[in-house]
N, CA, C and O atoms as a printed pandas DataFrame, in Angstrom:
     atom_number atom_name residue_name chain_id  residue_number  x_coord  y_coord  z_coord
0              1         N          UNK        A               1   -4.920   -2.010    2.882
1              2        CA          UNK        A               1   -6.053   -1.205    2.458
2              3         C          UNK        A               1   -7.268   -2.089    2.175
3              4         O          UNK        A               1   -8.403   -1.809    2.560
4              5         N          UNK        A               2   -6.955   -3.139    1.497
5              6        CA          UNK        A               2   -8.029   -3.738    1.240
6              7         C          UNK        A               2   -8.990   -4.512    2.105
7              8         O          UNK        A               2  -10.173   -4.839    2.012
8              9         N          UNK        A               3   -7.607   -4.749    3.359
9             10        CA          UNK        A               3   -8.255   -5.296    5.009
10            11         C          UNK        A               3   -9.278   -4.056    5.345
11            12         O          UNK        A               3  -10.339   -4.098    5.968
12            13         N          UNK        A               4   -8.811   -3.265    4.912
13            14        CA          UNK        A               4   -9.453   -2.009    6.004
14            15         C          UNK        A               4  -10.760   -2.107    5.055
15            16         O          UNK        A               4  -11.824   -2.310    5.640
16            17         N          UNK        A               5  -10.774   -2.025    4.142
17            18        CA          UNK        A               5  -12.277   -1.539    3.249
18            19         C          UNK        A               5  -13.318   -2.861    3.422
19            20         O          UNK        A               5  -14.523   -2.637    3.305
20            21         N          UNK        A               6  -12.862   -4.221    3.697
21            22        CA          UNK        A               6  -13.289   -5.721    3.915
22            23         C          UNK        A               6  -14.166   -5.243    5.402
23            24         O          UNK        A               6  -15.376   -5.428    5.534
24            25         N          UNK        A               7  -13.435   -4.715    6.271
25            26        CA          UNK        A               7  -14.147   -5.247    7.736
26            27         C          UNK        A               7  -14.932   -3.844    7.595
27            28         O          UNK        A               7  -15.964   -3.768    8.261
28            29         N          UNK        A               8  -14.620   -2.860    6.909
29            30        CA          UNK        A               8  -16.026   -1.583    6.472
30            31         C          UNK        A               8  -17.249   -2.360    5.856
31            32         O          UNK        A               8  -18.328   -1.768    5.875
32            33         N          UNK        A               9  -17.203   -3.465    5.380
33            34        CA          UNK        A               9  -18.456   -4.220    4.721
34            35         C          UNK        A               9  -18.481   -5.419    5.403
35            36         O          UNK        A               9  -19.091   -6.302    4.800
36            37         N          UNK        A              10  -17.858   -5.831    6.818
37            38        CA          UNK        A              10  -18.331   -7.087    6.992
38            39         C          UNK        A              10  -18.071   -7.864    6.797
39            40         O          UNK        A              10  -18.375   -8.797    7.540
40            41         N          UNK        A              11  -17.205   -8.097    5.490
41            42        CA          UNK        A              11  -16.805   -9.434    4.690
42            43         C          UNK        A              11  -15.261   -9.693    4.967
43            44         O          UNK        A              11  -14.548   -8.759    5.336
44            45         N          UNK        A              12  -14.792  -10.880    4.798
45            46        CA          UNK        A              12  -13.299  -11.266    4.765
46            47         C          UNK        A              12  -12.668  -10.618    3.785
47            48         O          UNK        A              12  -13.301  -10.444    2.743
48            49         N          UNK        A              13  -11.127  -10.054    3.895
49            50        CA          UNK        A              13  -10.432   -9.730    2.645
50            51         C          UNK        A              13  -10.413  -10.676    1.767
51            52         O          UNK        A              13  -10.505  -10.378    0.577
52            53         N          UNK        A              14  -10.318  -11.705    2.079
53            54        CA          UNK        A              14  -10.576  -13.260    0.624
54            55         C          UNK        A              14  -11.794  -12.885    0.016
55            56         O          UNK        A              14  -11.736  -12.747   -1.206
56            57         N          UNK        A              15  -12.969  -12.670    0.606
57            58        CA          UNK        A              15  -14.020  -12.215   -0.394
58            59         C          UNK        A              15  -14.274  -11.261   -1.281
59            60         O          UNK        A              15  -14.675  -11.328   -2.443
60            61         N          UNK        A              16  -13.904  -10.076   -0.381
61            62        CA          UNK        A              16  -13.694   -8.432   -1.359
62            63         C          UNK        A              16  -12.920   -9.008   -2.334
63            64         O          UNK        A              16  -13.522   -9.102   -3.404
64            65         N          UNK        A              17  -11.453   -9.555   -2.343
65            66        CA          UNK        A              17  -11.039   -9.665   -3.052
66            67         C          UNK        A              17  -11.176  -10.230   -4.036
67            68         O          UNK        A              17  -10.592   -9.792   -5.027
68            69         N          UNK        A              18  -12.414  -12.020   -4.199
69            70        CA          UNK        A              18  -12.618  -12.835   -5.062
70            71         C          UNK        A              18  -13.845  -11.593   -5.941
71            72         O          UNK        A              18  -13.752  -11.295   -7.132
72            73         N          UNK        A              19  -14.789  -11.113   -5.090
73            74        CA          UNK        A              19  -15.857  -10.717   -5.454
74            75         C          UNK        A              19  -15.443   -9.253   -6.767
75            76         O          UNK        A              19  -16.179   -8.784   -7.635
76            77         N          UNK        A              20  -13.603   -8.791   -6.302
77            78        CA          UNK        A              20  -13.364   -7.327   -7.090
78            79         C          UNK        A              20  -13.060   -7.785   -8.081
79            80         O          UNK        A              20  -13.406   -7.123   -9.060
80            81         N          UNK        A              21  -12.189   -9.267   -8.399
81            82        CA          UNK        A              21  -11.890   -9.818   -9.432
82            83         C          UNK        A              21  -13.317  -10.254  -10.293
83            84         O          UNK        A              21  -13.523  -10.074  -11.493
84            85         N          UNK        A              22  -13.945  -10.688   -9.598
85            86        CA          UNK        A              22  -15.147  -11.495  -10.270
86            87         C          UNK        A              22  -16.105   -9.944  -10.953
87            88         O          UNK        A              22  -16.679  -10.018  -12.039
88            89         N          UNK        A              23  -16.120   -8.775  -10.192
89            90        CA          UNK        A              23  -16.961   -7.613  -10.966
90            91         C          UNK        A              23  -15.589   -6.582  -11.738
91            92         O          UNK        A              23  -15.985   -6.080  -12.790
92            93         N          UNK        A              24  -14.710   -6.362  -11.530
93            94        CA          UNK        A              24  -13.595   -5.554  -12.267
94            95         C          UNK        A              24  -13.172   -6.602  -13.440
95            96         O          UNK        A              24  -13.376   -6.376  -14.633
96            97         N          UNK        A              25  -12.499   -7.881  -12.890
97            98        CA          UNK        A              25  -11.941   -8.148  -13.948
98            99         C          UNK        A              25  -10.280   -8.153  -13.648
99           100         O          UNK        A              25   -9.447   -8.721  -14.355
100          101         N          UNK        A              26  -10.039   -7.464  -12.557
101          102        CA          UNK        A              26   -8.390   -7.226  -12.269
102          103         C          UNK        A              26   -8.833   -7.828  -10.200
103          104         O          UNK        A              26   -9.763   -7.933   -9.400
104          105         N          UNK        A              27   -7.530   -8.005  -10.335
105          106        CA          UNK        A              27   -7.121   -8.173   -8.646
106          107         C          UNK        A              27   -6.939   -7.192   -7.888
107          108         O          UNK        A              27   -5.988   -6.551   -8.335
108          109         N          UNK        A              28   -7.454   -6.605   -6.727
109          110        CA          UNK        A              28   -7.569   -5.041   -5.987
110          111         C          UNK        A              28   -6.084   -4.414   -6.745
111          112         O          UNK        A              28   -5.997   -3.401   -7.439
112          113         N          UNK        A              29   -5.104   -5.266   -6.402
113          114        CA          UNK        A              29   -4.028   -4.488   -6.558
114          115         C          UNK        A              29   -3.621   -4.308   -8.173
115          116         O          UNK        A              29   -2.807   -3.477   -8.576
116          117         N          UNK        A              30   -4.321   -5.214   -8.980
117          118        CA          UNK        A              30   -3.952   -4.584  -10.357
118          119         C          UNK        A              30   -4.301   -3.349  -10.436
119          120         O          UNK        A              30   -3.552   -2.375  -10.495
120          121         N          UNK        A              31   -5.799   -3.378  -10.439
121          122        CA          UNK        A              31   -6.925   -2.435  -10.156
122          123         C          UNK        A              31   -5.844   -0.695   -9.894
123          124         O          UNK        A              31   -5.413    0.117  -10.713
124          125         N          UNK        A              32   -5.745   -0.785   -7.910
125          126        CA          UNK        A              32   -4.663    0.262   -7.618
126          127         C          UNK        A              32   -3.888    0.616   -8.757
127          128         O          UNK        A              32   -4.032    1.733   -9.254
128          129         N          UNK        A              33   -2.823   -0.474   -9.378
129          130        CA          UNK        A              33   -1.570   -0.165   -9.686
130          131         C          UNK        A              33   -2.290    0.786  -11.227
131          132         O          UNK        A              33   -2.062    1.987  -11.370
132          133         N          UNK        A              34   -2.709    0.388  -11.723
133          134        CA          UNK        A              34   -3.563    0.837  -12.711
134          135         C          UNK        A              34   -4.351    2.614  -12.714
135          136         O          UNK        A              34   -4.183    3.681  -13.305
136          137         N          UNK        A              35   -5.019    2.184  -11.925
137          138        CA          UNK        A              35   -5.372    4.139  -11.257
138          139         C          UNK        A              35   -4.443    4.755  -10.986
139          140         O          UNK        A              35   -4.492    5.972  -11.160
140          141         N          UNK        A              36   -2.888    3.957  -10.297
141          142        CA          UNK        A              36   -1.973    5.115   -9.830
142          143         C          UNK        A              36   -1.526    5.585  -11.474
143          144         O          UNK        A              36   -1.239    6.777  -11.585
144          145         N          UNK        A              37   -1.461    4.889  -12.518
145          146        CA          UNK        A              37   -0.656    4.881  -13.313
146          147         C          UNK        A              37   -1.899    6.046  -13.981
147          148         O          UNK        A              37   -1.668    7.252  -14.063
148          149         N          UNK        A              38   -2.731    5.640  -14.257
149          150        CA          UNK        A              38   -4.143    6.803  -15.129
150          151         C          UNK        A              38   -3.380    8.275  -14.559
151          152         O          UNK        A              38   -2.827    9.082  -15.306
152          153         N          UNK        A              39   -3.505    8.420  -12.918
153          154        CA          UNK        A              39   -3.440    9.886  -12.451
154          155         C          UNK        A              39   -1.969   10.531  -12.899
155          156         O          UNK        A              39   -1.599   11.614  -13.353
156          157         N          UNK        A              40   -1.160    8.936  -12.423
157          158        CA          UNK        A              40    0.576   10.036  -13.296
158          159         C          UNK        A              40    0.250   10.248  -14.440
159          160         O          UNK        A              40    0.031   11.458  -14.500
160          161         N          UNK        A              41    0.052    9.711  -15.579
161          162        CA          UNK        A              41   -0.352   10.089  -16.963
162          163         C          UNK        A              41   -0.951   11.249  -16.808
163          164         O          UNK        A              41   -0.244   11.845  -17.620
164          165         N          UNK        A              42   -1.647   12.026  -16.445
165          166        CA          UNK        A              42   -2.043   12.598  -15.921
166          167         C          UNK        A              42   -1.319   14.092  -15.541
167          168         O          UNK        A              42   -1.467   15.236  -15.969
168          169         N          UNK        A              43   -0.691   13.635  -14.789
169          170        CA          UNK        A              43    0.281   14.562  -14.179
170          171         C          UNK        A              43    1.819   14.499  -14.519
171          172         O          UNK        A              43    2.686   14.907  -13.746
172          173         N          UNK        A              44    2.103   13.867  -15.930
173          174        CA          UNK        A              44    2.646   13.491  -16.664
174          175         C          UNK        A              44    2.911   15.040  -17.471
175          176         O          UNK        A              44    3.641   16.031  -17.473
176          177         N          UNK        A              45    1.467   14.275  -18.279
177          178        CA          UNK        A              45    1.117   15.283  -19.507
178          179         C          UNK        A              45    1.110   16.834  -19.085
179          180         O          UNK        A              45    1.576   17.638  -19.893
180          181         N          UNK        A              46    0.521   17.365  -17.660
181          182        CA          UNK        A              46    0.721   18.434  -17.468
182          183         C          UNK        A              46    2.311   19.445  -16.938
183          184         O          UNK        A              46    2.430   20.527  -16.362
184          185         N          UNK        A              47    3.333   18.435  -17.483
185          186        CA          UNK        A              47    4.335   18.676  -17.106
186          187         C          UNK        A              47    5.404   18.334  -15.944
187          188         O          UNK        A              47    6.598   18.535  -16.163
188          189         N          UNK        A              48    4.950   17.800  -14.668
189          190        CA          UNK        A              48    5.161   17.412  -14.008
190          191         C          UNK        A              48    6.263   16.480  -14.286
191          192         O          UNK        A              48    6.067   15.698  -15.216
192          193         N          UNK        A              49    7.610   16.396  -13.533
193          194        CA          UNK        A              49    8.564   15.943  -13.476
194          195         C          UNK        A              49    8.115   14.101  -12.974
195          196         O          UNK        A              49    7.306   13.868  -12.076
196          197         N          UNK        A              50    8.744   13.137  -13.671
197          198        CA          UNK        A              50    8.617   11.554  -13.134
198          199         C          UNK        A              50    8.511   11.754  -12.177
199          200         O          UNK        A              50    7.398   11.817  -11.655
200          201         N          UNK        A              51    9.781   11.971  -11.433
201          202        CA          UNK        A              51    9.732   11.432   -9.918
202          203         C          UNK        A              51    8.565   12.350   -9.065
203          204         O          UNK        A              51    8.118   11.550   -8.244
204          205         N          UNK        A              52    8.163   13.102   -8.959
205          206        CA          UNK        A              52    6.891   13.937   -8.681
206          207         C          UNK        A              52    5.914   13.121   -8.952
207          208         O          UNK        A              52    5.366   12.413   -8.108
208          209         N          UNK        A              53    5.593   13.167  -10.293
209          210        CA          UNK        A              53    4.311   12.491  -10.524
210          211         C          UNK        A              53    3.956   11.061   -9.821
211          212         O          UNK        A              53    2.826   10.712   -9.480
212          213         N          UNK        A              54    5.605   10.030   -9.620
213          214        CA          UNK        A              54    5.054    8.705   -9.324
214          215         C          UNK        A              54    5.326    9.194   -8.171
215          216         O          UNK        A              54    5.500    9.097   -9.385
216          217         N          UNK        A              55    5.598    9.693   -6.962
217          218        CA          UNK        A              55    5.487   10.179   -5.478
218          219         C          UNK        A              55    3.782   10.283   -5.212
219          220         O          UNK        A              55    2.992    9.546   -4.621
220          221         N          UNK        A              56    3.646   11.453   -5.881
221          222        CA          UNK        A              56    2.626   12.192   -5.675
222          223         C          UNK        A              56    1.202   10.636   -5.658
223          224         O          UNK        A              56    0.407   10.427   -4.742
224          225         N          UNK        A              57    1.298   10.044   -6.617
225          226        CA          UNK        A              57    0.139    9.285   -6.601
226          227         C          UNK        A              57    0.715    7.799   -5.860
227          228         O          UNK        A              57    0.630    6.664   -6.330
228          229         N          UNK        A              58    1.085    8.061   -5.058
229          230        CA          UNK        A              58    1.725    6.855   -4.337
230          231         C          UNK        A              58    2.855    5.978   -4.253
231          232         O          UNK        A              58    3.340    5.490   -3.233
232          233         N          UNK        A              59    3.268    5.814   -5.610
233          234        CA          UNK        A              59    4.457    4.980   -5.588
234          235         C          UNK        A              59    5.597    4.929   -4.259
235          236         O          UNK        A              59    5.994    5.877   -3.582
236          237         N          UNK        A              60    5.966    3.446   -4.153
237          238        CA          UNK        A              60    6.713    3.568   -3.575
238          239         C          UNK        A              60    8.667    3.996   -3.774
239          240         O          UNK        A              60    9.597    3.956   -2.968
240          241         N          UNK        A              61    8.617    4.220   -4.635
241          242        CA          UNK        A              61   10.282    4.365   -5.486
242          243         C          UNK        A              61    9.708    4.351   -7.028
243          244         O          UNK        A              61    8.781    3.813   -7.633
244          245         N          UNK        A              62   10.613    5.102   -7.269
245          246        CA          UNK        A              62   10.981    5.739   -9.106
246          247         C          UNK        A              62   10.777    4.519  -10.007
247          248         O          UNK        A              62    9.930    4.506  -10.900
248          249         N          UNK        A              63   11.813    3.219   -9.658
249          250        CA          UNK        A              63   12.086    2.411  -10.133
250          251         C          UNK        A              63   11.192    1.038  -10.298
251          252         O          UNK        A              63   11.408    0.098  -11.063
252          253         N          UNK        A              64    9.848    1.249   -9.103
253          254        CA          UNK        A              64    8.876    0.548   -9.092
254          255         C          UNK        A              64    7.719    1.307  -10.357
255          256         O          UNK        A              64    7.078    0.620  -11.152
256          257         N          UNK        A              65    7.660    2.812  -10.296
257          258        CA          UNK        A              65    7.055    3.562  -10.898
258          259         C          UNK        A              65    7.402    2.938  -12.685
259          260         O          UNK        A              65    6.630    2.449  -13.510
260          261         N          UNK        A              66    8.722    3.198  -12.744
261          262        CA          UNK        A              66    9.414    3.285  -14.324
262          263         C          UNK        A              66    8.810    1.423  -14.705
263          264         O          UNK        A              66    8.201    1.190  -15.750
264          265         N          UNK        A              67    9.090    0.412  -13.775
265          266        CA          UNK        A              67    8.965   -0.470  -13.903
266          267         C          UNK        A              67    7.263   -1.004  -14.479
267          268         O          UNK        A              67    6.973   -1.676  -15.469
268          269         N          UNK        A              68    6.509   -0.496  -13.590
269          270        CA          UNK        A              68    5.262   -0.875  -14.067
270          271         C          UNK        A              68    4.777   -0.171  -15.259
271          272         O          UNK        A              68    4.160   -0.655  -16.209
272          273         N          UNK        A              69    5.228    1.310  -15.027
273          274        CA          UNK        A              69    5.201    2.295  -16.744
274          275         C          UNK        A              69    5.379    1.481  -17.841
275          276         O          UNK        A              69    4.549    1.011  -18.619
276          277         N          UNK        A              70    7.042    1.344  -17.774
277          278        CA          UNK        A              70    7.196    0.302  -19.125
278          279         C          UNK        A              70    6.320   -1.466  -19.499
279          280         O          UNK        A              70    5.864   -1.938  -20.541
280          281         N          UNK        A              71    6.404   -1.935  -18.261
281          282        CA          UNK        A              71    5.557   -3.271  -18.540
282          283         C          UNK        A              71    3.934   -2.316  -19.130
283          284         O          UNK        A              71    3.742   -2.454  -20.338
284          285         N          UNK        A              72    3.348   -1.834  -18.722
285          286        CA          UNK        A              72    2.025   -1.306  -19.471
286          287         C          UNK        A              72    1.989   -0.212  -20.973
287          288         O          UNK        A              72    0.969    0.125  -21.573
288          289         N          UNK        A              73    3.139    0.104  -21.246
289          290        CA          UNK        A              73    3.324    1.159  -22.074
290          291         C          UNK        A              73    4.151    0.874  -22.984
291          292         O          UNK        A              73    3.948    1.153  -24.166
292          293         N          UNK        A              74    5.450    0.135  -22.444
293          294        CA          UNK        A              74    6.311   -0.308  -23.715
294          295         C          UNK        A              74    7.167    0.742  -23.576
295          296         O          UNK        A              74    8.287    0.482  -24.013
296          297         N          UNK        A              75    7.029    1.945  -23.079
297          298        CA          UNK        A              75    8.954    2.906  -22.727
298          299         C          UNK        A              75    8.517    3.392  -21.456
299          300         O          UNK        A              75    7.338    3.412  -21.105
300          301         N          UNK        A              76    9.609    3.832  -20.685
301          302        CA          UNK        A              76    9.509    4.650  -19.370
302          303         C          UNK        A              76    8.732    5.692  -19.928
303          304         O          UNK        A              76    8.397    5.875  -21.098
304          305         N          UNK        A              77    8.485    6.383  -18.844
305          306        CA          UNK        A              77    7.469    7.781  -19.059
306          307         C          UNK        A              77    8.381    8.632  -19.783
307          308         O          UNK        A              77    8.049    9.178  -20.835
308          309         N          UNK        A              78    9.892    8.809  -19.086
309          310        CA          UNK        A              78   10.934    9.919  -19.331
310          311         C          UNK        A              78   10.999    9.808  -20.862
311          312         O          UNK        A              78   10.776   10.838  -21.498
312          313         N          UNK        A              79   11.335    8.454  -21.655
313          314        CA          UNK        A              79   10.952    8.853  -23.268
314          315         C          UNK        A              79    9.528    9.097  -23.907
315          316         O          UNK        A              79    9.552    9.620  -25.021
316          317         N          UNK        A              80    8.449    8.837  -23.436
317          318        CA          UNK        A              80    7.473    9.379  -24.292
318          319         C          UNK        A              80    7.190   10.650  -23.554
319          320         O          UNK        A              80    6.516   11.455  -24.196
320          321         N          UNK        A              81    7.428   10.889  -22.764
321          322        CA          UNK        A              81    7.222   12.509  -22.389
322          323         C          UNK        A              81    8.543   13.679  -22.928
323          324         O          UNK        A              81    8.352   14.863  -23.206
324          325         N          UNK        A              82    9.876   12.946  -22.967
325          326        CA          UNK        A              82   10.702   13.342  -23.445
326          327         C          UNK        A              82   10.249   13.799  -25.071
327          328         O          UNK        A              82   10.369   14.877  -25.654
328          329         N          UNK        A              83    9.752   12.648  -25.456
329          330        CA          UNK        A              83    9.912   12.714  -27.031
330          331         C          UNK        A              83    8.501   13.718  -27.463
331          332         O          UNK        A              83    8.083   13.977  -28.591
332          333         N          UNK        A              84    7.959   14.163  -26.106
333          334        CA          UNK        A              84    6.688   15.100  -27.358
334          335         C          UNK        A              84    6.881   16.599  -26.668
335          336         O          UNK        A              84    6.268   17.568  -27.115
């Protein structure tokens, strides 16, 4: 993706990429992993079943989903959605 959005501006993916870090602050793909995670929260809270929610906004598997959940959150989704 990030090849594809690089040669839409001309520039090398090494650059988009130094230049997203240098104005975001994160690496394209933190960046991604980060938005996918905002929209499940998201679609979390409105009820939506885990495995739905991390499908729906891209994930590739449950276990990549649960994985990055807990490293940013501190529990899988299934207990803090469980628990409210």
């Amino acid at each position: 993706m990030l090849q594809i959005r690089a040669a839409d501006i001309n520039i090398s993916s090494r650059s988009l990429s130094r230049l997203f870090r240098k104005d975001i602050g994160l690496s394209y793909v933190e960046y991604r992993q980060q938005a996918r995670l905002f929209l499940a929260l998201k679609r979390l809270a409105q009820g939506l079943p885990v495995t739905t929610a991390a499908m729906e906004v891209g994930f590739s598997s449950l276990s990549a989903f649960n994985n990055l959940f807990k490293k940013n959150f501190g529990q899988t989704p299934g207990r803090i959605f469980d628990a409210s």
